[in-house]
Short mmCIF file of C-alpha atoms and ligand atoms in Angstrom, two decimals:
data_model
loop_
_atom_site.label_atom_id
_atom_site.label_comp_id
_atom_site.label_asym_id
_atom_site.label_seq_id
_atom_site.Cartn_x
_atom_site.Cartn_y
_atom_site.Cartn_z
CA MET A 1 -74.84 110.72 20.96
CA MET A 2 -71.60 109.33 22.45
CA HIS A 3 -70.51 110.61 25.83
CA THR A 4 -66.95 110.19 27.00
CA ALA A 5 -67.14 109.50 30.72
CA ARG A 6 -65.62 112.35 32.73
CA PRO A 7 -63.01 111.26 35.25
CA LYS A 8 -64.17 110.97 38.84
CA VAL A 9 -62.39 112.72 41.65
CA LEU A 10 -62.73 112.74 45.43
CA VAL A 11 -61.66 115.93 47.21
CA THR A 12 -61.31 115.36 50.95
CA ARG A 13 -61.83 118.97 52.06
CA GLN A 14 -63.75 121.98 50.84
CA LEU A 15 -61.34 124.22 48.90
CA PRO A 16 -61.82 127.79 47.68
CA GLU A 17 -64.05 127.80 44.57
CA SER A 18 -61.45 129.84 42.69
CA ALA A 19 -58.93 127.03 43.16
CA LEU A 20 -61.45 124.31 42.32
CA ALA A 21 -62.67 125.81 39.03
CA PRO A 22 -60.13 124.06 36.72
CA LEU A 23 -60.95 120.74 38.40
CA ARG A 24 -64.72 121.24 38.02
CA ALA A 25 -64.11 121.77 34.32
CA ALA A 26 -62.11 118.56 34.04
CA ALA A 27 -63.86 116.03 36.28
CA GLU A 28 -66.93 114.92 38.23
CA LEU A 29 -66.26 116.02 41.80
CA ASP A 30 -67.25 114.43 45.05
CA ILE A 31 -66.23 116.92 47.76
CA TRP A 32 -66.21 115.96 51.44
CA GLN A 33 -67.90 119.01 52.92
CA GLN A 34 -68.34 118.15 56.56
CA PRO A 35 -66.37 120.05 59.17
CA ARG A 36 -65.06 116.74 60.59
CA GLN A 37 -62.28 115.22 58.57
CA ILE A 38 -63.24 112.26 56.42
CA GLY A 39 -63.07 108.97 58.33
CA ARG A 40 -61.24 105.93 57.06
CA ALA A 41 -64.40 103.98 56.14
CA GLN A 42 -65.84 106.91 54.20
CA LEU A 43 -62.53 107.48 52.47
CA LEU A 44 -62.30 103.86 51.34
CA ALA A 45 -65.92 103.82 50.19
CA ARG A 46 -65.90 107.12 48.34
CA ALA A 47 -62.46 106.68 46.75
CA ALA A 48 -63.23 103.16 45.48
CA ASP A 49 -64.11 104.16 41.92
CA VAL A 50 -62.24 107.42 41.46
CA ASP A 51 -59.61 108.27 38.86
CA GLY A 52 -58.05 110.98 40.98
CA LEU A 53 -57.82 111.89 44.64
CA LEU A 54 -57.13 115.30 46.13
CA CYS A 55 -56.23 114.66 49.75
CA MET A 56 -54.79 116.33 52.83
CA LEU A 57 -51.96 115.12 55.05
CA THR A 58 -54.60 113.78 57.44
CA GLU A 59 -55.52 110.91 55.10
CA GLN A 60 -53.44 107.73 55.08
CA ILE A 61 -52.97 106.82 51.47
CA ASP A 62 -51.60 103.36 52.14
CA ALA A 63 -51.22 100.15 50.19
CA GLU A 64 -54.69 98.95 51.23
CA LEU A 65 -56.39 102.07 49.90
CA LEU A 66 -54.35 102.06 46.69
CA GLN A 67 -55.19 98.43 46.10
CA ARG A 68 -58.91 99.01 46.60
CA CYS A 69 -58.96 101.94 44.19
CA ALA A 70 -58.30 100.03 41.00
CA GLY A 71 -58.90 102.99 38.67
CA LEU A 72 -56.81 105.50 40.61
CA ARG A 73 -54.25 107.25 38.38
CA VAL A 74 -53.19 110.28 40.38
CA VAL A 75 -53.02 111.28 44.06
CA SER A 76 -52.58 114.98 44.69
CA THR A 77 -51.93 116.04 48.26
CA MET A 78 -52.37 119.62 49.47
CA SER A 79 -49.10 119.48 51.39
CA VAL A 80 -45.43 119.44 50.64
CA GLY A 81 -44.90 116.44 52.93
CA ILE A 82 -45.82 113.05 51.49
CA ASP A 83 -45.08 110.82 54.49
CA HIS A 84 -48.81 109.94 54.70
CA ILE A 85 -48.64 108.33 51.25
CA ASP A 86 -47.13 104.91 50.56
CA GLN A 87 -44.88 106.11 47.77
CA ALA A 88 -43.51 102.67 46.88
CA ALA A 89 -47.01 101.19 46.56
CA ALA A 90 -48.20 104.15 44.47
CA SER A 91 -45.16 103.97 42.19
CA ARG A 92 -45.60 100.22 41.71
CA ARG A 93 -49.12 100.92 40.47
CA GLY A 94 -47.93 103.74 38.21
CA ILE A 95 -49.87 106.26 40.30
CA ALA A 96 -48.34 109.74 40.16
CA ILE A 97 -48.15 111.67 43.43
CA GLY A 98 -48.51 115.44 43.32
CA HIS A 99 -47.52 117.74 46.18
CA THR A 100 -47.07 121.45 46.87
CA PRO A 101 -43.45 122.49 47.38
CA GLY A 102 -42.23 126.07 47.16
CA VAL A 103 -45.39 128.04 47.93
CA LEU A 104 -45.24 127.43 51.68
CA VAL A 105 -41.51 127.90 52.17
CA GLU A 106 -41.42 131.50 53.42
CA THR A 107 -44.62 131.04 55.43
CA THR A 108 -43.23 128.02 57.25
CA ALA A 109 -39.90 129.77 57.86
CA ASP A 110 -41.86 132.65 59.40
CA LEU A 111 -43.57 130.28 61.84
CA THR A 112 -40.20 128.71 62.64
CA PHE A 113 -38.96 132.13 63.65
CA ALA A 114 -42.12 132.91 65.57
CA LEU A 115 -41.51 129.75 67.61
CA LEU A 116 -37.79 130.45 68.04
CA LEU A 117 -38.58 133.90 69.40
CA ALA A 118 -41.57 132.82 71.47
CA ALA A 119 -39.68 129.94 73.09
CA ALA A 120 -36.48 131.94 73.66
CA ARG A 121 -38.26 135.00 75.09
CA ARG A 122 -40.96 133.03 76.93
CA VAL A 123 -43.73 134.94 75.19
CA VAL A 124 -46.52 132.45 75.87
CA GLU A 125 -45.42 131.93 79.46
CA ALA A 126 -45.41 135.73 79.93
CA ASP A 127 -48.91 135.97 78.46
CA ARG A 128 -50.10 133.28 80.90
CA TYR A 129 -48.36 135.16 83.72
CA ILE A 130 -50.58 138.15 83.16
CA ARG A 131 -53.77 136.19 82.51
CA ASN A 132 -53.22 134.12 85.67
CA GLN A 133 -52.95 137.38 87.61
CA CYS A 134 -49.36 136.75 88.68
CA TRP A 135 -48.35 140.29 87.66
CA ARG A 136 -48.94 142.37 90.75
CA ASP A 137 -47.81 145.56 92.49
CA ASP A 138 -45.08 143.73 94.39
CA ASN A 139 -43.46 142.23 91.27
CA ARG A 140 -44.15 144.89 88.66
CA TRP A 141 -40.59 144.78 87.26
CA TYR A 142 -37.51 143.13 88.66
CA PRO A 143 -34.15 142.15 87.18
CA GLU A 144 -34.80 138.41 87.13
CA MET A 145 -38.34 138.52 85.80
CA LEU A 146 -39.07 136.04 82.96
CA LEU A 147 -35.52 135.96 81.66
CA GLY A 148 -35.03 134.38 78.27
CA ARG A 149 -32.30 133.83 75.70
CA ASP A 150 -30.93 136.19 73.05
CA LEU A 151 -31.17 135.11 69.44
CA HIS A 152 -28.72 137.75 68.25
CA GLY A 153 -25.15 136.59 68.55
CA ALA A 154 -26.23 132.99 69.21
CA THR A 155 -25.62 129.95 67.01
CA LEU A 156 -28.53 128.42 65.11
CA GLY A 157 -28.19 124.85 63.86
CA ILE A 158 -30.53 123.97 61.01
CA ILE A 159 -31.22 120.29 60.46
CA GLY A 160 -32.23 119.95 56.82
CA LEU A 161 -31.08 122.48 54.23
CA GLY A 162 -33.91 122.25 51.71
CA ALA A 163 -35.91 125.30 50.72
CA ILE A 164 -37.43 125.83 54.18
CA GLY A 165 -34.12 125.35 56.01
CA GLN A 166 -32.52 127.88 53.67
CA ALA A 167 -35.35 130.37 54.26
CA VAL A 168 -34.79 129.96 58.02
CA ALA A 169 -31.05 130.61 57.46
CA ARG A 170 -31.82 133.89 55.63
CA ARG A 171 -33.90 135.09 58.56
CA ALA A 172 -31.21 134.04 61.03
CA ALA A 173 -28.60 136.10 59.16
CA ALA A 174 -30.77 139.18 59.62
CA PHE A 175 -30.90 138.42 63.35
CA ASN A 176 -27.10 138.39 63.41
CA MET A 177 -26.92 134.71 64.28
CA ARG A 178 -24.13 132.33 63.37
CA VAL A 179 -25.75 129.63 61.24
CA MET A 180 -24.67 126.01 61.05
CA GLY A 181 -26.44 123.42 58.95
CA TRP A 182 -26.59 119.72 58.34
CA SER A 183 -28.37 117.89 55.57
CA ARG A 184 -28.45 114.23 54.58
CA SER A 185 -27.09 115.05 51.14
CA GLY A 186 -24.26 117.25 52.46
CA ARG A 187 -25.69 120.26 50.61
CA GLU A 188 -23.58 123.44 50.74
CA VAL A 189 -25.48 126.67 51.30
CA ALA A 190 -23.90 130.14 51.20
CA GLY A 191 -23.80 131.70 54.67
CA VAL A 192 -24.35 128.35 56.40
CA GLU A 193 -21.41 126.52 57.99
CA ALA A 194 -21.63 122.85 57.03
CA ALA A 195 -21.49 120.64 60.14
CA SER A 196 -21.86 117.03 61.14
CA LEU A 197 -25.13 116.31 62.93
CA ASN A 198 -23.28 115.66 66.20
CA GLY A 199 -21.20 118.82 65.78
CA LEU A 200 -24.35 120.85 65.16
CA LEU A 201 -26.10 119.44 68.23
CA ALA A 202 -23.08 120.16 70.43
CA GLU A 203 -22.55 123.76 69.27
CA SER A 204 -26.01 125.17 68.61
CA ASP A 205 -27.82 127.43 71.05
CA PHE A 206 -30.91 127.06 68.86
CA ILE A 207 -31.82 124.04 66.76
CA SER A 208 -34.43 124.08 64.00
CA VAL A 209 -35.72 120.87 62.42
CA ASN A 210 -36.52 121.44 58.73
CA LEU A 211 -36.36 118.14 56.89
CA ALA A 212 -38.85 115.69 55.50
CA LEU A 213 -39.95 112.60 57.40
CA ALA A 214 -38.74 109.46 55.66
CA GLU A 215 -37.52 106.08 56.88
CA GLU A 216 -33.97 107.52 57.14
CA THR A 217 -35.05 110.52 59.25
CA ARG A 218 -37.56 108.83 61.57
CA MET A 219 -36.40 109.44 65.17
CA LEU A 220 -33.28 111.21 63.90
CA LEU A 221 -33.29 113.13 67.17
CA ASP A 222 -33.36 110.11 69.46
CA ARG A 223 -32.35 109.77 73.10
CA ALA A 224 -28.64 109.65 72.21
CA ALA A 225 -28.96 112.83 70.14
CA PHE A 226 -30.58 114.67 73.06
CA GLU A 227 -27.57 113.75 75.19
CA ARG A 228 -25.33 115.53 72.67
CA ILE A 229 -27.36 118.75 72.59
CA LYS A 230 -25.63 121.77 74.10
CA PRO A 231 -27.09 122.29 77.57
CA GLY A 232 -29.63 125.11 77.59
CA ALA A 233 -30.43 124.99 73.86
CA VAL A 234 -33.82 125.85 72.36
CA LEU A 235 -35.37 123.35 69.93
CA VAL A 236 -37.96 124.18 67.30
CA ASN A 237 -39.70 121.63 65.08
CA THR A 238 -41.93 122.75 62.21
CA ALA A 239 -41.20 119.68 60.03
CA ARG A 240 -42.68 116.40 61.28
CA GLY A 241 -43.10 115.00 64.79
CA GLY A 242 -41.79 111.58 63.78
CA ILE A 243 -38.28 113.01 63.38
CA VAL A 244 -37.99 113.66 67.14
CA ASP A 245 -38.27 111.25 70.08
CA GLU A 246 -40.96 113.12 72.01
CA LEU A 247 -40.31 111.36 75.32
CA ALA A 248 -36.59 112.14 75.15
CA MET A 249 -37.49 115.75 74.32
CA CYS A 250 -39.79 115.98 77.36
CA GLN A 251 -37.04 114.61 79.55
CA ALA A 252 -34.60 117.18 78.14
CA LEU A 253 -37.10 119.97 78.80
CA ARG A 254 -37.71 118.78 82.34
CA GLY A 255 -34.07 118.24 83.19
CA GLY A 256 -32.83 121.56 81.76
CA ARG A 257 -30.84 120.12 78.85
CA LEU A 258 -33.27 122.13 76.74
CA PHE A 259 -34.10 125.63 77.93
CA ALA A 260 -37.29 125.60 75.88
CA ALA A 261 -38.95 124.24 72.75
CA GLY A 262 -41.37 125.45 70.10
CA ILE A 263 -43.27 122.56 68.59
CA ASP A 264 -45.72 122.66 65.69
CA VAL A 265 -45.73 118.97 64.75
CA PHE A 266 -46.14 115.84 66.85
CA GLY A 267 -45.66 112.11 66.70
CA ARG A 268 -49.40 111.81 66.98
CA GLU A 269 -51.76 114.55 65.83
CA PRO A 270 -53.86 115.84 67.42
CA LEU A 271 -51.65 115.84 70.52
CA GLU A 272 -53.02 113.38 73.05
CA PRO A 273 -54.63 115.02 76.09
CA ASP A 274 -52.25 113.17 78.43
CA SER A 275 -49.11 114.30 76.59
CA GLU A 276 -46.45 115.43 78.99
CA LEU A 277 -45.76 118.40 76.73
CA LEU A 278 -48.97 120.00 77.97
CA ALA A 279 -47.63 120.12 81.51
CA LEU A 280 -44.29 121.73 80.65
CA PRO A 281 -44.23 125.53 80.99
CA ASN A 282 -41.18 125.96 78.74
CA VAL A 283 -42.84 124.65 75.57
CA VAL A 284 -44.76 126.68 73.03
CA LEU A 285 -47.24 124.48 71.17
CA THR A 286 -49.00 125.14 67.88
CA PRO A 287 -51.29 122.69 66.02
CA HIS A 288 -49.43 122.03 62.74
CA ILE A 289 -49.91 125.56 61.35
CA GLY A 290 -46.61 126.00 59.49
CA SER A 291 -48.30 126.93 56.22
CA ALA A 292 -51.43 128.43 57.77
CA THR A 293 -51.79 131.79 56.04
CA ARG A 294 -54.58 132.48 53.58
CA HIS A 295 -52.14 133.29 50.78
CA ALA A 296 -50.06 130.12 51.25
CA ARG A 297 -53.14 127.90 51.54
CA GLU A 298 -54.72 129.38 48.41
CA GLN A 299 -51.54 128.73 46.48
CA MET A 300 -51.31 125.19 47.86
CA ALA A 301 -54.91 124.51 46.83
CA SER A 302 -54.31 125.82 43.29
CA MET A 303 -51.12 123.81 42.98
CA ALA A 304 -52.83 120.63 44.18
CA VAL A 305 -55.60 121.18 41.63
CA ALA A 306 -53.09 121.83 38.82
CA ASN A 307 -51.27 118.59 39.68
CA LEU A 308 -54.50 116.62 39.68
CA VAL A 309 -55.84 118.08 36.43
CA ALA A 310 -52.54 117.36 34.68
CA GLY A 311 -52.59 113.76 35.91
CA LEU A 312 -56.21 113.24 34.82
CA GLN A 313 -55.38 114.60 31.36
CA GLY A 314 -52.42 112.25 31.03
CA ARG A 315 -49.83 115.00 31.35
CA GLU A 316 -46.81 115.02 33.67
CA LEU A 317 -47.64 116.58 37.03
CA PRO A 318 -46.08 120.04 37.43
CA HIS A 319 -44.93 119.01 40.93
CA CYS A 320 -44.55 115.28 41.03
CA ALA A 321 -43.04 113.58 44.10
CA ASN A 322 -42.39 110.24 42.34
CA PRO A 323 -41.24 111.22 38.82
CA GLY A 324 -39.97 107.65 38.38
CA VAL A 325 -43.52 106.75 37.26
CA TYR A 326 -42.70 108.48 33.98
CA GLY A 327 -39.95 105.98 33.27
C1 GLV B 1 -47.43 120.53 55.95
O1 GLV B 1 -46.98 120.02 56.93
C2 GLV B 1 -47.08 120.14 54.63
O2 GLV B 1 -46.45 119.10 54.44
O3 GLV B 1 -47.46 120.86 53.69
#
């Protein structure tokens, strides 16, 4: 009896069985099940003979890996961001890249607002104040205690007006904020005043970074940009750390140019233990949890599986980041 070989797939994290079912039906799965993320050597070894790869944003899918995996036809990442994948190298090899836009938009916008509010109203600092037993009889309540900034009536500048930036703008409208926005493509969004990047930096009381990391956006907020920021602004980044010069940001937080920051993404993840950010009281830090709700993650997993199955079956990926591979 003739057997047609089933495609081979490496999945770099355990996913919910419900999401995996269509992939189990379509391919032979090798699932990395350890709690530690897969190391580079293991990744190279286990991906060497696969047809498809379902990866996370923690894996570098670079030219070396793509070259070693001669049979690879489709890379599906469980993330919307694809800055960990060498898109040019994948496209040259005709490898389709799947990603997960849409399903994490509202969830990430919610975290953006959580950080805006927490940084502006010093929520984490106030929590530490109580835990460190600074709240005593002699300072129970006083007019200057833990003063923050109002969101209502303030101007929010959104850098990047894609789906997440627009979801942030909708929330800001409900908070009675004036909303300005800048995008690389000059996109017009109802309710958002289009601004130049410099104009936005100069006028915004709050700044939210909501654009993808690409060569053109790397270090977009550099030292010179921080000098243009309105003194006393609050900065929130739920996009990618590489868009912001972290040292310049620390200096701005120390010197008072920034009142506070809420940061979910970093130039290097995990954050290094000697990062100056850890010593600054006016920063709220979260470990890259923009899409971290069960519902969003289940949808991301299902979407990543659907992309991969389509690619293995020779169909166009429902959410393809490099559609040029289809000619
Ligand atoms: C998370 O950062 C993502 O790109 O999905």
